[in-house]
Amino acid sequence: MLAKRIIPCLDVRDGKVVKGVNFEGIKEVGDPVECAYEYDQQGADEIVFYDITASHEGRGVILDVVRETAKKVFVPLTVGGGIKNVDDIRNTLRAGADKVSVNSQAVQNPQLIKEGADIFGSQCICVGVDAKMISPNKWTVYINGGRIDMKIDLIDWVKKCEQLGAGEICLNSIDTDGVRGGFDIPMLKAVVDAVQIPVIASGGAGKLGDFADAFLKTDCSAALAASLFHFKELTVGQVKDDCRSKGIIVR
Amino acid sequence: MIAIIDYGAGNIFSVKNALDHLGYESNLTDKKDIIAQADAVILPGVGAFPWAMNMLELSGLVDVIKDAAVTKPFLGICLGMQLLFEKSYEFEERKGLGLIEGYVDRITDPDLIIPHMGWNKLEINHRCKLFDGLGEDEYVYFVHSYKAFCDDKSLYSYCEYGSRVPAVVGDGKYVFGCQFHPEKSGRTGLRILKNFAELKA
């Protein structure tokens, strides 16, 4: 049986791990290569680097981070943030990433998903989606780190991503992100039901049981968290033990 | 020295990184003489079957691959495993390397999430050297939408995903194939790669 994945995410700026709440109040918390290695030791099924480097010049730094990590961490690595075109995808994969996560750029230029999937294969194109509720069971897609409402219906968008060749959706709820009250189950359920590709739950994990909750209440394939793991409130191993005790298959 | 065949496919550096980490010399190469001289050969691959076969044919590597496969340990990984079979139906019917009997076709179960992406448990069908040192509960990382259809004798290990999905296949001699990515499968994958690297011609 396919195991549910637990994915720690590292927000990286200028080569350093940082963490903010609701995309604001950012502070540095460590070295990404060391953090990734530590997560691997804890049993992480995959590691995501989310690059929030603002300047174009700083972009090369994340590739060095990936290159160094890939020499000592032997689980899949995903890089998101700032990927604008096919060359960015190629450079990121060649640095040692297994997948890229495209977000705002894909909303503004959906063909990026198709081009990426056609050239490199669907398996390495993850579409990151930030969404917010406008009314019960209705959500719209946001870009630029949750700042701009694109007024695009979430369900229409994820279906379009799948058609264009996305291999996976990483769904981040702006409503629950940073609030630490659990994943956004209604939003997650709606997206999982709408597509056949794997969906990663993101935004809102605040305690041990939140991960198992997402797996028991929806058919999501994976759950992602950043701050919980960064601040060592929980280890990946503890989360997996909790899932296992509730009958969920984990590695 | 292990030759890792470079025909422009995907993230092949990961295979080299894993072998470096394990302390085995390897060479990413598209040169026939290096492949011919190697102690063992790895055929990696990510992408589409027809494209990959075209690349192998265009680079003139098919004959040297077929020679290597009967004379020394040979491992296909992911798409590289699928290329070992006689044919595939990915996009179109396309002839493969024909080193193992069988074919490759899409995973079709409408109730399944496709691609089959993530960690799945290895179930042993026939023991082989690649499994030395592995325990009962070993998970490895898969990402694919097509799977192999082969005889029981070629099926060394499988995982359950709707039905049996071949995980490790072989020809009973030098040729092995892994549908999963050993280079991305943590300690379990590294052990499988080490077991392969220790095989002798």
Coordinates of C-alpha atoms in Angstrom, one line a residue:
Chain A
M1 CA 0.0 0.0 0.0
L2 CA 1.1 3.5 -0.8
A3 CA 2.2 5.4 2.4
K4 CA 0.9 8.8 3.3
R5 CA 3.8 11.3 3.1
I6 CA 4.9 13.8 5.7
I7 CA 6.7 16.7 4.1
P8 CA 8.6 19.3 6.0
C9 CA 9.0 22.6 4.2
L10 CA 11.9 25.0 4.5
D11 CA 11.2 28.6 3.6
V12 CA 14.6 29.9 2.3
R13 CA 15.7 33.5 1.7
D14 CA 19.1 34.3 0.5
G15 CA 20.3 30.8 1.4
K16 CA 19.0 30.9 5.0
V17 CA 15.9 29.2 6.5
V18 CA 13.4 31.8 7.6
K19 CA 9.9 31.6 9.1
G20 CA 7.1 34.1 9.2
V21 CA 3.4 34.0 10.2
N22 CA 0.8 34.6 7.5
F23 CA 3.7 35.5 5.1
E24 CA 4.8 38.4 7.5
G25 CA 7.2 38.9 10.4
I26 CA 10.0 36.9 8.9
K27 CA 13.0 35.8 11.0
E28 CA 16.0 33.5 10.3
V29 CA 16.1 30.1 11.8
G30 CA 19.0 28.2 10.3
D31 CA 21.0 26.6 7.5
P32 CA 18.9 24.8 4.9
V33 CA 21.3 22.0 4.1
E34 CA 21.6 21.1 7.8
C35 CA 17.9 21.4 8.4
A36 CA 17.2 19.1 5.4
Y37 CA 19.6 16.5 6.7
E38 CA 18.0 16.6 10.1
Y39 CA 14.5 16.1 8.6
D40 CA 15.8 13.2 6.5
Q41 CA 17.1 11.6 9.7
Q42 CA 13.7 12.1 11.3
G43 CA 12.1 10.1 8.5
A44 CA 10.8 12.9 6.2
D45 CA 9.3 11.4 3.0
E46 CA 10.3 14.4 0.9
I47 CA 11.7 17.9 1.5
V48 CA 10.5 21.1 0.1
F49 CA 12.6 24.3 -0.3
Y50 CA 10.4 27.3 -0.8
D51 CA 12.6 30.1 -2.0
I52 CA 11.3 33.6 -1.0
T53 CA 14.5 35.4 -2.1
A54 CA 13.3 38.7 -3.5
S55 CA 16.1 39.8 -5.8
H56 CA 17.0 38.2 -9.1
E57 CA 20.7 38.1 -8.1
G58 CA 19.9 36.0 -5.1
R59 CA 18.2 33.3 -7.2
G60 CA 21.4 31.3 -7.7
V61 CA 21.8 30.7 -4.0
I62 CA 18.9 28.2 -3.8
L63 CA 20.5 26.1 -6.5
D64 CA 23.7 25.8 -4.4
V65 CA 21.5 24.8 -1.5
V66 CA 19.9 22.1 -3.6
R67 CA 23.2 20.9 -5.0
E68 CA 24.7 20.5 -1.5
T69 CA 21.6 18.9 -0.1
A70 CA 21.4 16.4 -2.9
K71 CA 24.8 15.1 -2.0
K72 CA 23.7 13.9 1.5
V73 CA 19.9 13.6 1.5
F74 CA 18.5 10.7 -0.5
V75 CA 14.8 11.5 -0.5
P76 CA 12.9 13.6 -3.1
L77 CA 13.6 17.3 -3.1
T78 CA 11.2 19.9 -4.3
V79 CA 12.0 23.6 -5.0
G80 CA 9.3 26.2 -5.2
G81 CA 9.3 30.0 -5.4
G82 CA 10.5 32.2 -8.2
I83 CA 10.3 29.7 -11.0
K84 CA 9.2 31.7 -14.0
N85 CA 10.1 29.7 -17.1
V86 CA 11.3 26.5 -18.6
D87 CA 15.0 27.5 -18.1
D88 CA 14.3 28.0 -14.4
I89 CA 12.8 24.5 -14.2
R90 CA 15.7 23.0 -16.1
N91 CA 18.3 24.7 -13.9
T92 CA 16.5 23.6 -10.7
L93 CA 16.2 20.0 -11.8
R94 CA 19.8 19.9 -13.0
A95 CA 20.9 21.2 -9.6
G96 CA 19.4 18.0 -8.1
A97 CA 15.8 18.8 -7.4
D98 CA 13.3 16.1 -8.3
K99 CA 10.3 18.4 -8.7
V100 CA 9.6 22.1 -9.0
S101 CA 6.6 23.8 -7.5
V102 CA 5.2 26.6 -9.6
N103 CA 2.7 29.0 -8.1
S104 CA 2.0 32.6 -9.0
Q105 CA 3.8 32.2 -12.4
A106 CA 1.5 29.4 -13.3
V107 CA -1.6 31.4 -12.6
Q108 CA -0.3 34.2 -14.7
N109 CA 1.0 31.9 -17.4
P110 CA -0.7 28.5 -17.3
Q111 CA 1.2 27.3 -20.3
L112 CA 4.2 27.1 -18.0
I113 CA 2.6 23.9 -16.6
K114 CA 2.2 22.4 -20.0
E115 CA 5.6 23.3 -21.3
G116 CA 7.2 22.0 -18.1
A117 CA 5.3 18.7 -18.2
D118 CA 5.9 18.2 -21.9
I119 CA 9.6 18.6 -21.6
F120 CA 10.4 17.2 -18.1
G121 CA 7.4 15.0 -17.4
S122 CA 4.4 15.6 -15.2
Q123 CA 6.1 13.9 -12.3
C124 CA 8.3 16.9 -11.7
I125 CA 5.7 19.6 -12.0
C126 CA 3.9 20.3 -8.8
V127 CA 1.5 23.3 -8.8
G128 CA 1.4 25.2 -5.6
V129 CA -2.0 26.8 -5.0
D130 CA -2.8 29.5 -2.4
A131 CA -6.5 29.9 -1.9
K132 CA -9.0 31.6 0.5
M133 CA -12.6 31.1 1.2
I134 CA -15.1 33.7 -0.2
S135 CA -18.3 31.8 0.9
P136 CA -18.9 28.3 2.3
N137 CA -17.5 25.7 -0.2
K138 CA -16.2 28.5 -2.5
W139 CA -12.6 29.6 -2.7
T140 CA -10.5 31.8 -5.0
V141 CA -6.9 31.6 -6.0
Y142 CA -4.4 34.1 -4.7
I143 CA -0.9 34.9 -5.9
N144 CA 2.3 36.7 -4.7
G145 CA 2.4 35.0 -1.3
G146 CA -1.3 35.4 -0.6
R147 CA -1.5 39.1 -1.4
I148 CA -3.4 39.3 -4.7
D149 CA -6.8 37.8 -5.2
M150 CA -7.0 36.6 -8.8
K151 CA -10.8 36.0 -8.6
I152 CA -10.3 32.5 -10.2
D153 CA -12.4 29.7 -8.7
L154 CA -10.1 27.2 -6.9
I155 CA -11.9 24.1 -8.3
D156 CA -11.8 25.4 -11.9
W157 CA -8.1 26.2 -11.4
V158 CA -7.0 22.8 -10.0
K159 CA -8.9 21.0 -12.8
K160 CA -7.1 23.1 -15.3
C161 CA -3.7 22.4 -13.7
E162 CA -4.4 18.7 -14.1
Q163 CA -5.4 19.0 -17.7
L164 CA -2.3 21.0 -18.5
G165 CA -0.2 18.2 -17.1
A166 CA 0.5 19.0 -13.4
G167 CA 1.7 15.9 -11.6
E168 CA 0.6 17.0 -8.2
I169 CA -1.1 19.9 -6.4
C170 CA 0.2 21.4 -3.2
L171 CA -2.8 23.2 -1.7
N172 CA -2.2 26.0 0.8
S173 CA -5.1 27.5 2.6
I174 CA -4.5 31.2 3.4
D175 CA -7.3 31.0 6.0
T176 CA -5.6 28.3 8.1
D177 CA -1.9 29.1 7.3
G178 CA -0.1 30.2 10.4
V179 CA -3.2 29.9 12.6
R180 CA -2.2 26.4 13.7
G181 CA -5.7 25.1 14.1
G182 CA -5.4 22.2 11.7
F183 CA -5.5 21.8 7.9
D184 CA -8.4 23.3 6.0
I185 CA -10.5 20.1 5.6
P186 CA -13.4 21.4 3.5
M187 CA -11.0 23.0 1.0
L188 CA -8.8 19.9 0.9
K189 CA -11.8 17.6 0.4
A190 CA -13.1 19.7 -2.4
V191 CA -9.8 19.7 -4.3
V192 CA -9.1 16.0 -3.7
D193 CA -12.5 15.2 -5.1
A194 CA -12.0 17.4 -8.2
V195 CA -8.7 15.9 -9.5
Q196 CA -7.1 12.4 -9.9
I197 CA -3.5 13.6 -9.2
P198 CA -2.0 13.6 -5.7
V199 CA -2.9 16.5 -3.4
I200 CA -0.6 17.8 -0.6
A201 CA -2.3 19.5 2.3
S202 CA -0.5 22.7 3.4
G203 CA -1.2 25.4 5.9
G204 CA -2.5 25.1 9.4
A205 CA -0.8 22.2 11.1
G206 CA -0.5 23.2 14.8
K207 CA -0.5 19.9 16.8
L208 CA 0.2 16.2 16.5
G209 CA -3.3 15.0 15.6
D210 CA -3.7 17.5 12.7
F211 CA -1.8 15.3 10.2
A212 CA -3.8 12.1 11.0
D213 CA -7.0 14.3 10.9
A214 CA -6.3 15.4 7.3
F215 CA -5.6 11.7 6.2
L216 CA -8.7 10.3 8.0
K217 CA -11.1 13.0 6.8
T218 CA -9.8 13.4 3.2
D219 CA -8.0 11.3 0.6
C220 CA -5.0 13.7 0.4
S221 CA -1.7 12.0 -0.4
A222 CA 0.6 14.0 1.8
A223 CA 0.7 16.7 4.5
L224 CA 3.2 19.5 4.6
A225 CA 4.3 21.8 7.5
A226 CA 7.0 24.3 8.2
S227 CA 7.0 26.0 11.6
L228 CA 6.0 23.0 13.7
F229 CA 9.1 21.1 12.5
H230 CA 11.4 24.2 12.5
F231 CA 10.7 25.1 16.0
K232 CA 11.1 21.4 17.0
E233 CA 7.7 21.3 18.6
L234 CA 7.2 18.0 16.8
T235 CA 9.5 15.7 14.9
V236 CA 8.5 13.9 11.7
G237 CA 8.9 10.7 13.6
Q238 CA 6.3 11.7 16.3
V239 CA 3.8 12.6 13.6
K240 CA 4.3 9.3 11.9
D241 CA 3.9 7.4 15.1
D242 CA 0.6 9.2 15.7
C243 CA -0.6 8.4 12.2
R244 CA 0.5 4.7 12.6
S245 CA -1.4 4.4 15.9
K246 CA -4.6 5.5 14.1
G247 CA -4.2 2.9 11.3
I248 CA -2.8 5.2 8.7
I249 CA 0.0 3.7 6.6
V250 CA 3.2 5.7 6.8
R251 CA 6.8 4.7 6.0
Chain B
M1 CA 33.7 1.9 -12.3
I2 CA 30.0 2.0 -12.9
A3 CA 28.8 3.8 -16.1
I4 CA 25.6 5.8 -15.7
I5 CA 24.3 6.3 -19.2
D6 CA 23.6 9.9 -19.9
Y7 CA 21.2 10.3 -22.8
G8 CA 19.7 13.6 -21.6
A9 CA 17.2 12.1 -19.2
G10 CA 16.1 13.9 -16.0
N11 CA 17.8 14.0 -12.7
I12 CA 20.7 11.6 -13.3
F13 CA 23.0 13.4 -10.9
S14 CA 21.1 11.9 -8.0
V15 CA 22.3 8.4 -9.0
K16 CA 25.8 9.6 -9.1
N17 CA 25.4 11.4 -5.8
A18 CA 24.2 8.2 -4.2
L19 CA 27.1 6.1 -5.6
D20 CA 29.6 8.8 -4.5
H21 CA 28.1 8.7 -1.0
L22 CA 28.4 4.9 -1.0
G23 CA 32.0 5.2 -2.1
Y24 CA 31.7 3.7 -5.6
E25 CA 33.4 5.3 -8.6
S26 CA 31.0 6.2 -11.3
N27 CA 30.9 8.0 -14.6
L28 CA 28.0 9.9 -16.2
T29 CA 28.6 9.1 -19.8
D30 CA 27.3 8.8 -23.4
K31 CA 30.6 7.3 -24.6
K32 CA 30.5 3.8 -26.0
D33 CA 34.0 2.9 -24.9
I34 CA 33.4 3.9 -21.3
I35 CA 30.2 1.9 -21.2
A36 CA 32.1 -1.1 -22.7
Q37 CA 34.9 -0.8 -20.2
A38 CA 32.7 -0.3 -17.1
D39 CA 32.3 -3.0 -14.4
A40 CA 28.6 -2.4 -14.3
V41 CA 26.1 -0.2 -16.0
I42 CA 23.1 1.9 -14.8
L43 CA 20.4 3.1 -17.2
P44 CA 18.5 5.9 -15.5
G45 CA 15.6 7.8 -16.9
V46 CA 12.7 10.1 -16.3
G47 CA 10.3 11.0 -19.1
A48 CA 8.5 9.3 -21.9
F49 CA 9.4 5.9 -23.4
P50 CA 9.3 6.8 -27.1
W51 CA 11.5 9.8 -26.6
A52 CA 14.0 7.9 -24.5
M53 CA 14.3 5.1 -27.1
N54 CA 14.7 7.7 -29.8
M55 CA 17.5 9.3 -27.8
L56 CA 19.3 5.9 -27.2
E57 CA 19.0 5.1 -30.9
L58 CA 20.1 8.5 -32.1
S59 CA 23.2 8.4 -29.8
G60 CA 24.0 4.9 -31.2
L61 CA 24.0 3.3 -27.7
V62 CA 21.6 0.4 -28.2
D63 CA 24.2 -2.1 -29.3
V64 CA 26.7 -1.3 -26.5
I65 CA 23.8 -1.5 -24.0
K66 CA 22.7 -4.9 -25.3
D67 CA 26.3 -6.1 -25.1
A68 CA 26.7 -4.8 -21.6
A69 CA 23.5 -6.5 -20.4
V70 CA 24.8 -10.0 -21.2
T71 CA 28.3 -9.5 -19.9
K72 CA 28.0 -7.5 -16.6
P73 CA 25.6 -6.3 -13.9
F74 CA 23.1 -3.9 -15.5
L75 CA 20.4 -1.9 -13.7
G76 CA 17.6 0.1 -15.3
I77 CA 15.9 2.7 -13.0
C78 CA 12.3 3.9 -13.4
L79 CA 11.9 4.6 -17.1
G80 CA 15.3 2.9 -17.5
M81 CA 13.6 -0.3 -16.1
Q82 CA 10.7 0.1 -18.5
L83 CA 13.1 0.4 -21.5
L84 CA 14.4 -3.1 -20.7
F85 CA 11.1 -4.7 -21.9
E86 CA 10.1 -5.7 -25.4
K87 CA 7.6 -2.8 -26.0
S88 CA 5.6 0.0 -24.5
Y89 CA 2.3 1.6 -25.2
E90 CA 3.1 5.0 -23.9
F91 CA 1.6 7.4 -26.5
E92 CA 2.3 4.8 -29.2
E93 CA 3.4 1.2 -29.5
R94 CA 7.2 1.5 -29.4
K95 CA 9.8 -1.2 -29.4
G96 CA 12.1 -1.4 -26.3
L97 CA 15.5 -3.0 -25.6
G98 CA 13.9 -6.4 -25.3
L99 CA 16.2 -7.6 -22.5
I100 CA 13.3 -8.9 -20.4
E101 CA 10.1 -10.4 -21.8
G102 CA 7.0 -8.3 -21.3
Y103 CA 5.6 -4.9 -22.0
V104 CA 4.8 -1.6 -20.4
D105 CA 1.3 0.0 -20.3
R106 CA -0.6 2.6 -18.4
I107 CA -2.0 2.0 -14.8
T108 CA -5.7 2.3 -15.6
D109 CA -7.7 1.9 -12.4
P110 CA -10.0 4.9 -12.3
D111 CA -10.2 4.8 -8.5
L112 CA -6.4 5.3 -8.1
I113 CA -4.5 8.5 -7.8
I114 CA -2.2 8.7 -10.8
P115 CA 0.8 9.1 -10.9
H116 CA 1.6 6.4 -8.4
M117 CA 3.7 8.8 -6.4
G118 CA 5.3 8.2 -3.0
W119 CA 6.6 5.5 -0.8
N120 CA 5.3 2.0 -1.2
K121 CA 6.2 -1.3 0.5
L122 CA 8.4 -3.9 -1.3
E123 CA 6.9 -7.4 -1.3
I124 CA 9.4 -10.1 -2.3
N125 CA 8.3 -12.5 -5.0
H126 CA 11.7 -14.2 -5.7
R127 CA 14.8 -13.4 -3.7
C128 CA 17.7 -11.9 -5.5
K129 CA 21.0 -10.3 -4.5
L130 CA 19.6 -6.8 -4.5
F131 CA 17.6 -7.6 -1.4
D132 CA 20.5 -8.6 0.8
G133 CA 20.3 -7.0 4.2
L134 CA 16.8 -5.7 3.7
G135 CA 14.2 -6.2 6.5
E136 CA 10.5 -7.1 6.3
D137 CA 9.1 -3.6 6.2
E138 CA 11.0 -1.7 3.5
Y139 CA 9.5 1.3 1.6
V140 CA 10.9 2.8 -1.5
Y141 CA 10.0 5.9 -3.6
F142 CA 7.9 5.5 -6.8
V143 CA 6.8 8.0 -9.3
H144 CA 5.3 6.7 -12.5
S145 CA 2.0 6.3 -14.4
Y146 CA 3.0 3.3 -16.5
K147 CA 3.9 -0.2 -15.2
A148 CA 5.5 -3.4 -16.5
F149 CA 3.5 -6.5 -17.4
C150 CA 5.8 -9.5 -17.1
D151 CA 6.1 -13.2 -16.2
D152 CA 6.3 -14.4 -12.6
K153 CA 9.9 -15.6 -13.2
S154 CA 11.0 -12.0 -14.0
L155 CA 9.2 -10.5 -11.1
Y156 CA 11.5 -10.3 -8.1
S157 CA 9.5 -7.8 -6.1
Y158 CA 6.3 -5.9 -6.4
C159 CA 4.2 -3.4 -4.4
E160 CA 0.4 -3.2 -4.0
Y161 CA -1.3 -0.3 -5.8
G162 CA -4.7 -1.3 -6.9
S163 CA -3.1 -4.5 -8.3
R164 CA 0.5 -5.7 -8.2
V165 CA 3.0 -3.2 -9.6
P166 CA 6.4 -4.7 -10.5
A167 CA 9.0 -3.1 -8.4
V168 CA 12.2 -5.1 -9.1
V169 CA 12.5 -7.2 -12.2
G170 CA 15.3 -9.2 -13.8
D171 CA 16.3 -11.7 -16.5
G172 CA 17.7 -14.2 -14.0
K173 CA 21.3 -13.2 -14.9
Y174 CA 22.9 -9.8 -15.2
V175 CA 19.9 -7.6 -15.9
F176 CA 17.9 -5.9 -13.1
G177 CA 15.3 -3.1 -13.2
C178 CA 13.8 -1.0 -10.4
Q179 CA 10.6 0.8 -11.1
F180 CA 11.2 3.0 -8.0
H181 CA 14.1 5.4 -7.5
P182 CA 16.7 3.7 -5.2
E183 CA 18.7 6.9 -5.2
K184 CA 15.7 8.7 -3.6
S185 CA 14.6 5.9 -1.3
G186 CA 16.6 6.7 1.8
R187 CA 18.6 3.9 3.5
T188 CA 16.6 1.2 1.8
G189 CA 17.5 2.5 -1.6
L190 CA 21.1 3.1 -0.8
R191 CA 21.4 -0.6 0.4
I192 CA 19.9 -1.8 -2.9
L193 CA 22.3 0.3 -4.9
K194 CA 25.2 -1.0 -2.7
N195 CA 24.1 -4.5 -3.3
F196 CA 24.0 -3.8 -7.1
A197 CA 27.5 -2.2 -7.0
E198 CA 28.9 -5.3 -5.2
L199 CA 27.7 -7.7 -8.0
K200 CA 30.5 -9.2 -10.1
A201 CA 30.5 -10.0 -13.7

